Short mmCIF file of C-alpha atoms in Angstrom, two decimals:
data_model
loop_
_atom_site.label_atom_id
_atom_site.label_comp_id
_atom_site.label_asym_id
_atom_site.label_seq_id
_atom_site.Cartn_x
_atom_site.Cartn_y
_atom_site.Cartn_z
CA UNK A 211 0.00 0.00 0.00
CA UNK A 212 0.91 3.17 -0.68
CA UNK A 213 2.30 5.86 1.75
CA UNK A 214 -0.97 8.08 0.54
CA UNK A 215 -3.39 5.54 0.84
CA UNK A 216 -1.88 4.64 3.98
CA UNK A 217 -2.73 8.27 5.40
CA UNK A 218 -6.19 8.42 3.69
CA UNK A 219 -7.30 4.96 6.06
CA UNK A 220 -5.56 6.67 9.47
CA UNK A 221 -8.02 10.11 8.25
CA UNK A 222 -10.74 8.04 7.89
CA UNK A 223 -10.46 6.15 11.21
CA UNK A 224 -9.91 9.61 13.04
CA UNK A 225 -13.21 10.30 11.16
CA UNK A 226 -14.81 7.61 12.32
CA UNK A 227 -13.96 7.93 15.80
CA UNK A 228 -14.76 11.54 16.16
CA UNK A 229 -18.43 10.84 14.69
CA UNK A 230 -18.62 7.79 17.19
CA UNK A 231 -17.36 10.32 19.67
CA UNK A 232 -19.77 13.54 18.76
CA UNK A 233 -22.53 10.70 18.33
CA UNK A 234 -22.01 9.65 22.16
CA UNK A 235 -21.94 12.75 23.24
CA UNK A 236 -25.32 14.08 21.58
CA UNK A 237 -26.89 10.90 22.49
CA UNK A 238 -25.89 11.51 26.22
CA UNK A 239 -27.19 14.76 26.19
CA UNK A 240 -30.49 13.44 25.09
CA UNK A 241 -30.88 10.85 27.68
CA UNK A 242 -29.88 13.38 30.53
CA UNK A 243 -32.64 15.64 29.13
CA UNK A 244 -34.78 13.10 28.38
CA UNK A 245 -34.25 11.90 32.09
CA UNK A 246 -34.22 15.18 33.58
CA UNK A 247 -38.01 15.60 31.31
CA UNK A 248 -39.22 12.63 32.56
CA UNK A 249 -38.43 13.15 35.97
CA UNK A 250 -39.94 16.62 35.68
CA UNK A 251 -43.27 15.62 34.06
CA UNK A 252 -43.95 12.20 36.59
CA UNK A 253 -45.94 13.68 39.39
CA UNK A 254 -44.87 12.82 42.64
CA UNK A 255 -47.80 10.82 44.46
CA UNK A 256 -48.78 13.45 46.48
CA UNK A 257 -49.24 13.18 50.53
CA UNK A 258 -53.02 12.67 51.10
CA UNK A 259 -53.72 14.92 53.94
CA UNK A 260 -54.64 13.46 56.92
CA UNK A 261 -58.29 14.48 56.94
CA UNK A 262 -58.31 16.76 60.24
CA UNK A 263 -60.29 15.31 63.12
CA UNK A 264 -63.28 16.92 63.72
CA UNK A 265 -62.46 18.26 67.46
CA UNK A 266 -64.87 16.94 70.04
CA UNK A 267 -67.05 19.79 70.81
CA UNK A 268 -66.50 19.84 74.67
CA UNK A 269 -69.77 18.57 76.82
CA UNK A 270 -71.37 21.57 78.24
CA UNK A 271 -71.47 20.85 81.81
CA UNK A 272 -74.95 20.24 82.98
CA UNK A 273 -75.33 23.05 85.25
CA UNK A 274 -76.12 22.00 88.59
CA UNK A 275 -79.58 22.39 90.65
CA UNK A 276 -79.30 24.76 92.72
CA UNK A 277 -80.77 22.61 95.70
CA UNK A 278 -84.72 24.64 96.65
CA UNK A 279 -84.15 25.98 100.12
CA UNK A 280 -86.92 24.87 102.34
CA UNK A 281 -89.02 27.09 103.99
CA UNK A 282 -88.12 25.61 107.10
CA UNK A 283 -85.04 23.91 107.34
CA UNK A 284 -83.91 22.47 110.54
CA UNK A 285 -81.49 20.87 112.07
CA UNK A 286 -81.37 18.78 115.63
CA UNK A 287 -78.44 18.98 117.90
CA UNK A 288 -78.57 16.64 121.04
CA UNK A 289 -77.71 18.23 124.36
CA UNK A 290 -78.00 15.22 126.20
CA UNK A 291 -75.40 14.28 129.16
CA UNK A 292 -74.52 18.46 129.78
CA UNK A 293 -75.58 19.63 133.09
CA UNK A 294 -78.24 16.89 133.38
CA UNK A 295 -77.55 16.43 137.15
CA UNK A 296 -77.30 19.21 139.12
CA UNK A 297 -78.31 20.39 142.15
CA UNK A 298 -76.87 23.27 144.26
CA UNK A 299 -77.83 25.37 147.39
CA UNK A 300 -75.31 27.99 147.78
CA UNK A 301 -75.13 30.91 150.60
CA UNK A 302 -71.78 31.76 149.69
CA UNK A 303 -73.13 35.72 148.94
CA UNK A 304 -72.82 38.09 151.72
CA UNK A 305 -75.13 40.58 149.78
CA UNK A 306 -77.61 37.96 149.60
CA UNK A 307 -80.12 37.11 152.39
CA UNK A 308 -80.87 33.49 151.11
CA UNK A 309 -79.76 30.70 149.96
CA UNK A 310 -79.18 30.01 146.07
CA UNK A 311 -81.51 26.99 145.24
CA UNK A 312 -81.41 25.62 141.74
CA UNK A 313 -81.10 21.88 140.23
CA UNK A 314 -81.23 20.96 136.74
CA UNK A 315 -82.13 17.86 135.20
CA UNK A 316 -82.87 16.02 131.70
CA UNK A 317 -85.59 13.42 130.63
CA UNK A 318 -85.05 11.62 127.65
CA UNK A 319 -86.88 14.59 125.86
CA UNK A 320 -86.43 17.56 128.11
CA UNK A 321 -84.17 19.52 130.19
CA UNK A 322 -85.54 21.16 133.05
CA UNK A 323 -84.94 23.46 135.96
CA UNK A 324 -86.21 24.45 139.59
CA UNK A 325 -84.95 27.15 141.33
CA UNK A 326 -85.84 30.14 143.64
CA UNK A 327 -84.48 32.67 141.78
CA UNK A 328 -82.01 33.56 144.12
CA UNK A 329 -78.04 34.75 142.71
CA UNK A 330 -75.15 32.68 143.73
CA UNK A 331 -72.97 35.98 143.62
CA UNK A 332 -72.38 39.18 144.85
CA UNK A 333 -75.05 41.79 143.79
CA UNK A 334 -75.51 45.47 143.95
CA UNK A 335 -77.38 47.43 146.47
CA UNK A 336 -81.37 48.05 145.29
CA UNK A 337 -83.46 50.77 146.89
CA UNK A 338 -86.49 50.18 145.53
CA UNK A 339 -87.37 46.30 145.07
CA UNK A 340 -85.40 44.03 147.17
CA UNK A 341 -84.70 40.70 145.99
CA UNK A 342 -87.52 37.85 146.35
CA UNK A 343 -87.47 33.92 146.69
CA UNK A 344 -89.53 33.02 143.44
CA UNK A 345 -90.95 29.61 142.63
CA UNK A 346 -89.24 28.69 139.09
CA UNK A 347 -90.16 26.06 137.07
CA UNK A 348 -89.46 25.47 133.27
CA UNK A 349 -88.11 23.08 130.46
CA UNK A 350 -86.02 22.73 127.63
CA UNK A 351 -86.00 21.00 124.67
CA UNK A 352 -83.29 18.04 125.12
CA UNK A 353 -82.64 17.54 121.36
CA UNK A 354 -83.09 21.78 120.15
CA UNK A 355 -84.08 22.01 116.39
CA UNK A 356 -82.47 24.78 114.64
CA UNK A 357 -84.58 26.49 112.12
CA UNK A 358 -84.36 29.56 109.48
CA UNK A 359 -86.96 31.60 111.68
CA UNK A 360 -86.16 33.86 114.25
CA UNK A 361 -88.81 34.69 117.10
CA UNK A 362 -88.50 37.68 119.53
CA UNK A 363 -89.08 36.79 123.24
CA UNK A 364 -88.98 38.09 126.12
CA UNK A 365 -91.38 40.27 129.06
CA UNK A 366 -94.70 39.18 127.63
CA UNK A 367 -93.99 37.75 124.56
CA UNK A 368 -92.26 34.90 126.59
CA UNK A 369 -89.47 33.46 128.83
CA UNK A 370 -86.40 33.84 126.83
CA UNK A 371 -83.63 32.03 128.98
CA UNK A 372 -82.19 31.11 132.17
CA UNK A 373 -78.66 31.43 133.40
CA UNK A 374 -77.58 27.98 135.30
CA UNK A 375 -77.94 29.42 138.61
CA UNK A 376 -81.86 29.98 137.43
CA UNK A 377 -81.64 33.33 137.18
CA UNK A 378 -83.57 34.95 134.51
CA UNK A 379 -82.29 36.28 131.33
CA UNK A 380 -84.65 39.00 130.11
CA UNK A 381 -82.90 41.99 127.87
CA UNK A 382 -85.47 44.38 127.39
CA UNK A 383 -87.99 46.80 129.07
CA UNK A 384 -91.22 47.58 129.84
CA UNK A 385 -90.03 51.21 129.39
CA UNK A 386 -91.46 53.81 126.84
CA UNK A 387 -91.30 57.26 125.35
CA UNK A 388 -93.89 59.26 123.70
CA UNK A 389 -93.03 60.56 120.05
CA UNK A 390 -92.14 64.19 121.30
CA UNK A 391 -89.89 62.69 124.10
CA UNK A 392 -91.51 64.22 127.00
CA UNK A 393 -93.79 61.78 128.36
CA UNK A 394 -91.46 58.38 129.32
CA UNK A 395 -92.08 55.92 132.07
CA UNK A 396 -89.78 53.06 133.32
CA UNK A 397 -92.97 50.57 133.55
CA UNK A 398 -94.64 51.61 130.60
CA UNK A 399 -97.08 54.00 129.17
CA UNK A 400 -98.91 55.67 126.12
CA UNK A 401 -95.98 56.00 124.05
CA UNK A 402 -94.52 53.48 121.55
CA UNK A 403 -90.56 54.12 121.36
CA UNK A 404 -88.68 51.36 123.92
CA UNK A 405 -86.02 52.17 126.72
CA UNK A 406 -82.88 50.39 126.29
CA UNK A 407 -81.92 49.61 130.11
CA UNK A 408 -77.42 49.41 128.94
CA UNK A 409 -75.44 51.78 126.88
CA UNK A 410 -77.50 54.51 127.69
CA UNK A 411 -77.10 57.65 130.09
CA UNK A 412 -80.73 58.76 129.17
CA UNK A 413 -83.02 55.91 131.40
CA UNK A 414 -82.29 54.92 134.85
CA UNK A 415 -83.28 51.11 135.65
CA UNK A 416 -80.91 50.62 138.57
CA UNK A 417 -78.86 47.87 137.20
CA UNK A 418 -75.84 46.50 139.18
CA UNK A 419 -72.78 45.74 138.26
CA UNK A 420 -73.92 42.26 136.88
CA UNK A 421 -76.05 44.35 134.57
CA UNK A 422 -79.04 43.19 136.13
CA UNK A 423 -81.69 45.01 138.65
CA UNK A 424 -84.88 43.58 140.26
CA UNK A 425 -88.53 43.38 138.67
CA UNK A 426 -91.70 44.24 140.79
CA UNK A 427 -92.20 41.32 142.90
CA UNK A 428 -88.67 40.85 143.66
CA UNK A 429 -87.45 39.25 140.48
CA UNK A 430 -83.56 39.93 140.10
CA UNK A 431 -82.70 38.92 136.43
CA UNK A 432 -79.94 39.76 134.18
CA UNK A 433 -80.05 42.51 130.70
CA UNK A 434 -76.55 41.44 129.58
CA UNK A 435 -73.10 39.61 130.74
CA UNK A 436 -73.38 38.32 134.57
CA UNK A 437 -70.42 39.59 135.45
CA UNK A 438 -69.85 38.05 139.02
CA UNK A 439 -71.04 35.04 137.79
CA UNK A 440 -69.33 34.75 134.66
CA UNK A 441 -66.54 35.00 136.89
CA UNK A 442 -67.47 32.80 139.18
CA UNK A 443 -67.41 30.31 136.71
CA UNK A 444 -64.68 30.45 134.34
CA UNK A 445 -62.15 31.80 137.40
CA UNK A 446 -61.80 34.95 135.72
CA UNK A 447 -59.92 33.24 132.84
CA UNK A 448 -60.92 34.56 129.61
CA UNK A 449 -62.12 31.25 128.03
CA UNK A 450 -65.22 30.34 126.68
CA UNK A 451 -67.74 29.71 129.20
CA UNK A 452 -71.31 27.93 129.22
CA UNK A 453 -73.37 30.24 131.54
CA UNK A 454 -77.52 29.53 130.55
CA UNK A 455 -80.31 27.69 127.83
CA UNK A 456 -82.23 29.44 125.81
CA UNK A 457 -85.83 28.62 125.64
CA UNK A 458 -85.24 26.49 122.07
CA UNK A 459 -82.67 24.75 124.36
CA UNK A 460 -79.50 25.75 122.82
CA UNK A 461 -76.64 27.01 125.19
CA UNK A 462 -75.56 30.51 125.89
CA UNK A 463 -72.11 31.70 126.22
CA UNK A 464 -70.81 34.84 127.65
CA UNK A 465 -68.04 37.49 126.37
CA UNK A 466 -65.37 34.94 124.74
CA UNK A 467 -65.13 32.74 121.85
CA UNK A 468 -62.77 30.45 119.16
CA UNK A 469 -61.86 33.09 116.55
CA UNK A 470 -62.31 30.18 114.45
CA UNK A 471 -65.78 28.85 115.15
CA UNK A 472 -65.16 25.25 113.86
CA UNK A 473 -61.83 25.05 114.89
CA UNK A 474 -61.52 24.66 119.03
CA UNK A 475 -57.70 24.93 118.88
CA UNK A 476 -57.86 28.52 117.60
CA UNK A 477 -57.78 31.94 119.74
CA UNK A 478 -60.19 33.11 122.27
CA UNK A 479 -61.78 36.24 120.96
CA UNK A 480 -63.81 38.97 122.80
CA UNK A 481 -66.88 38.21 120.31
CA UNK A 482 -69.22 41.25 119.16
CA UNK A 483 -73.25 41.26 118.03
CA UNK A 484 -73.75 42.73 114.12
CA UNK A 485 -75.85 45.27 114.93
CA UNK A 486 -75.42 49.08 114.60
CA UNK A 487 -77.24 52.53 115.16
CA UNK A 488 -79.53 53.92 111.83
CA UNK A 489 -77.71 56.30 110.01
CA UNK A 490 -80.98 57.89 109.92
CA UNK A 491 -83.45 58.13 112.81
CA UNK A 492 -87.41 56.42 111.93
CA UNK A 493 -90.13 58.95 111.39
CA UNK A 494 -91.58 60.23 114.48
CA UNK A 495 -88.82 59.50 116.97
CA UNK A 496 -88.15 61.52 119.88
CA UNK A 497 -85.68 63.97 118.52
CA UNK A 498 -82.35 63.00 118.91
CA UNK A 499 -81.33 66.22 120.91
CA UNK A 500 -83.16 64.74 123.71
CA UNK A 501 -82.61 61.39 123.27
CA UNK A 502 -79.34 60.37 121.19
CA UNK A 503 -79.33 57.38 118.75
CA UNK A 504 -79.22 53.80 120.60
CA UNK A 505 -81.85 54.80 123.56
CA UNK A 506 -84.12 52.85 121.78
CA UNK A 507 -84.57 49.72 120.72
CA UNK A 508 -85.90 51.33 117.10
CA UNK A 509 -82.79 52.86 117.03
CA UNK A 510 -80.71 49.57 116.26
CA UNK A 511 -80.32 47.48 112.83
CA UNK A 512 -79.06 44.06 112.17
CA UNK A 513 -76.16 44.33 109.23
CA UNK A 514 -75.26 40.78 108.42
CA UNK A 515 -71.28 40.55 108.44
CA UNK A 516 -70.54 43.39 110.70
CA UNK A 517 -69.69 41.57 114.00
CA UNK A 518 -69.32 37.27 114.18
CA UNK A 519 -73.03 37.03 115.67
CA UNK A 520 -76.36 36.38 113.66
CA UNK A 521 -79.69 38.92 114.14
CA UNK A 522 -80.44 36.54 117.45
CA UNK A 523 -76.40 37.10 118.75
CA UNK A 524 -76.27 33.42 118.24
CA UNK A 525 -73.95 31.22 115.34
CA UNK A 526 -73.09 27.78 114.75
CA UNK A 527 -69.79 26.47 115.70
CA UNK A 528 -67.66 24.26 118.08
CA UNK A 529 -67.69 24.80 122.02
CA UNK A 530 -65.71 22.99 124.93
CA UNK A 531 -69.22 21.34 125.34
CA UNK A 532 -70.06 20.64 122.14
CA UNK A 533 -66.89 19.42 120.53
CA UNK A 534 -68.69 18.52 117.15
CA UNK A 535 -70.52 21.87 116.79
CA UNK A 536 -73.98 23.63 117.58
CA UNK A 537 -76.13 26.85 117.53
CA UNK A 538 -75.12 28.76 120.18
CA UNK A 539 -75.84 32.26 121.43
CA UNK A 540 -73.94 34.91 123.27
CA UNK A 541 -73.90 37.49 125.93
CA UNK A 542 -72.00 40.37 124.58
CA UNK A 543 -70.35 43.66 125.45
CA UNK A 544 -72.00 44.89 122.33
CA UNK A 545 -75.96 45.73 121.44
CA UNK A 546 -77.78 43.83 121.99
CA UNK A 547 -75.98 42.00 124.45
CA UNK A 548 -78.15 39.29 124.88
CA UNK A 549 -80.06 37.11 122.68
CA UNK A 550 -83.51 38.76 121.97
CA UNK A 551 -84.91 35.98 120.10
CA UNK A 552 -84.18 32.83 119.40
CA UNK A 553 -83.34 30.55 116.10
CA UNK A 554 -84.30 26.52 117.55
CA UNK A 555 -88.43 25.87 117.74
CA UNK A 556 -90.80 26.68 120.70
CA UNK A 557 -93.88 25.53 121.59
CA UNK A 558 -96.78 26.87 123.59
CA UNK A 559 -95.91 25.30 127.12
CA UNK A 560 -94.30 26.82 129.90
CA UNK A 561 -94.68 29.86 129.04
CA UNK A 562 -93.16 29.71 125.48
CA UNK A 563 -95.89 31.21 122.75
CA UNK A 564 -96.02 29.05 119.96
CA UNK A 565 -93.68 30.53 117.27
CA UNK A 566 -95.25 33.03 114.98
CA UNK A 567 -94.15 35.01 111.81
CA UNK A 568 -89.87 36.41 111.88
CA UNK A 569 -89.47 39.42 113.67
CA UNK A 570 -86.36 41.88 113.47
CA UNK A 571 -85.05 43.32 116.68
CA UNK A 572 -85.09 47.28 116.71
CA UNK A 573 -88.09 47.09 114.43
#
C-alpha cells in the first residue's frame, strides 16, 4: 500500500472515531434531558392529607340544681349528758339574804330546771325592790331544732332564757317614750318608742354591776353579761364559758369565743353582736337632741357581716361542750348583748308562745 493511501485509512479512522465520539456525546445529552423531562413531568404521588379530626365539641357541663331551700329547714343537735344532774344550794353571797336553790335535770326529751331565783354571787345594792325567793319552774328542749326563723321573746312575749344558777335572762324593758320625748315611764305607758336599760345615760333602771336590777315582785334577772357570775365560773380566765339555755334549748355563752368557730384549737376572741345605730333616725322619733341614737330599741339594725353574731347574737360552731358543733348564742359587750330571740323551735308550754311570723329586733 501506498504511503498516501496509507494516510487516507488513518483520516478516515480519526473520522470515524470523532463521529462515534460527537454521536455519544449528543446521544448523552439526550438521555440526561430526556431523564431530567421525565423526571420533571412524573408527578410525585402526592401526601393525602390526613383528613383533620373533627375536634370533640367539649360537653357543656350540665349546670347544677341549685338545691330549693326549704321554707323551714332544721337541724337537731342533742344536748344530752350536759348539766343533766345538778343540784346546788349555795349561801356563799354576803349581799344575799338566802340561799341560792337551783337543780337541773334532763328526761329523755327535756331539760328542766327548779330554782328560787335567788343569785349565787355578789349583787348590787337596790333601793327600791329588794330581791324575792320566786318559785321557778321550766323546760327545755333536750334535742333543740335549729330552724331559718327567728322569734322575739322576752317580758310578755315569753321566757327567753335562764342562766344555770336559774336566774332569769330578760334583755329588754317595759319602758317607753312618747313621740315628742316628753312623756317616758320606766314601767310603761302611752308611748310606743322602747327604753334600752345598757349603753344609755338617758333611762335609769338601777342595774348593778352584773347588769341586772330587780322586777316588781322581787325578780332579780340579768339585761346582759353576769359579770360576778361569769366569773365565778370560768375563774376569771378569759375562756369560753357555758353560763344559761335558751328557751329552744340551745346554750348561751358569755363574752369569749374560738376566733375560728369550727376550729376549738384557735384563739379566744372577745366576740361582738352585728348590729349598729340607723344612720338615719325612723319617722316620728323623739328627737335625737333629747334622746341620742341607741336609747331605743328602734334605734338599732341588724347588718349581716358586721360583727361574728347572727340577728339573734347566736352562730353555729364548736364549744368545749359541744366538741362537734352547735347553735349557740352569746352574751355580749356589744348591742344587743343578749339574745332577743331565738333561732331553735318553741312551743306553747311553759310559758313559750307558739312561734309566729320572723321578727327583726329594733323594728
Amino acid at each position: 500500500m501506498s504511503e498516501k493511501g496509507f494516510i487516507n485509512i488513518q483520516i478516515k479512522r480519526k473520522n470515524s472515531i470523532r463521529n462515534l465520539v460527537l454521536t455519544l456525546i449528543v446521544c448523552s445529552i439526550f438521555l440526561i434531558t430526556a431523564c431530567e423531562t421525565v423526571m420533571d413531568t412524573t408527578p410525585t404521588t402526592p401526601t393525602v392529607p390526613t383528613t383533620p379530626t373533627t375536634p370533640t365539641t367539649p360537653t357543656t357541663p350540665t349546670t347544677p340544681t341549685t338545691p330549693t331551700t326549704p321554707t323551714n329547714p332544721t337541724t337537731s343537735s342533742s344536748t344530752s349528758g350536759v348539766l343533766c344532774d345538778v343540784n346546788v344550794s349555795d349561801n356563799s353571797s354576803q349581799s344575799v339574804n338566802f340561799s341560792s336553790i337551783y337543780a337541773w335535770n334532763c328526761s329523755d326529751t327535756e331539760r328542766s330546771i327548779t330554782a328560787n331565783g335567788i343569785p349565787d354571787h355578789e349583787v348590787g345594792t337596790f333601793t327600791r325592790t329588794q330581791i324575792a325567793e320566786q318559785t321557778i319552774s321550766h323546760s327545755f328542749p333536750l334535742a333543740p331544732v335549729l330552724t331559718d326563723a327567728a322569734q322575739e321573746l322576752g317580758g310578755p312575749r315569753g321566757t327567753l332564757a335562764y342562766a344555770l344558777n336559774g336566774i332569769k335572762f330578760d334583755p329588754g324593758t317595759a319602758g317607753t317614750c312618747n313621740d315628742s320625748g316628753d312623756d317616758c315611764s320606766p314601767a310603761g305607758g302611752t308611748g310606743t318608742w322602747s327604753q334600752e336599760a345598757l349603753g344609755t345615760n338617758s333611762f335609769n333602771f338601777g342595774e348593778d354591776f352584773n347588769n341586772a336590777h330587780v322586777q316588781p315582785g322581787g325578780v332579780y334577772h340579768y339585761h346582759g353579761i353576769p359579770e360576778s357570775y361569769l366569773t365565778k365560773l370560768s375563774g376569771g380566765q378569759a375562756e369560753m364559758t357555758l353560763i344559761g339555755w335558751a328557751s329552744d334549748g340551745f346554750p348561751i355563752y358569755a363574752r369569749y369565743g374560738y376566733s375560728d368557730s369550727t376550729d376549738a384549737s384557735s384563739d379566744i376572741k372577745v366576740i361582738t353582736g352585728s348590729y349598729k345605730t340607723k344612720a338615719i333616725p325612723d319617722a316620728n322619733r323623739p328627737s335625737t337632741d333629747l334622746y341620742e341614737m341607741g336609747m331605743f330599741s328602734q334605734d338599732w339594725e341588724y347588718v349581716s357581716g358586721l360583727g361574728d353574731l347572727d340577728e339573734c347574737n347566736g352562730r353555729t360552731g364548736v364549744t368545749p361542750e359541744f366538741p362537734n358543733g352547735i347553735y349557740h348564742y352569746f352574751a355580749t359587750d356589744t348591742y344587743p348583748f343578749m339574745t332577743r330571740c331565738v333561732k331553735g323551735e318553741v312551743t306553747a308550754d311553759n310559758n313559750r308562745p307558739p312561734r309566729t311570723n320572723s321578727t327583726s329586733l329594733g323594728e
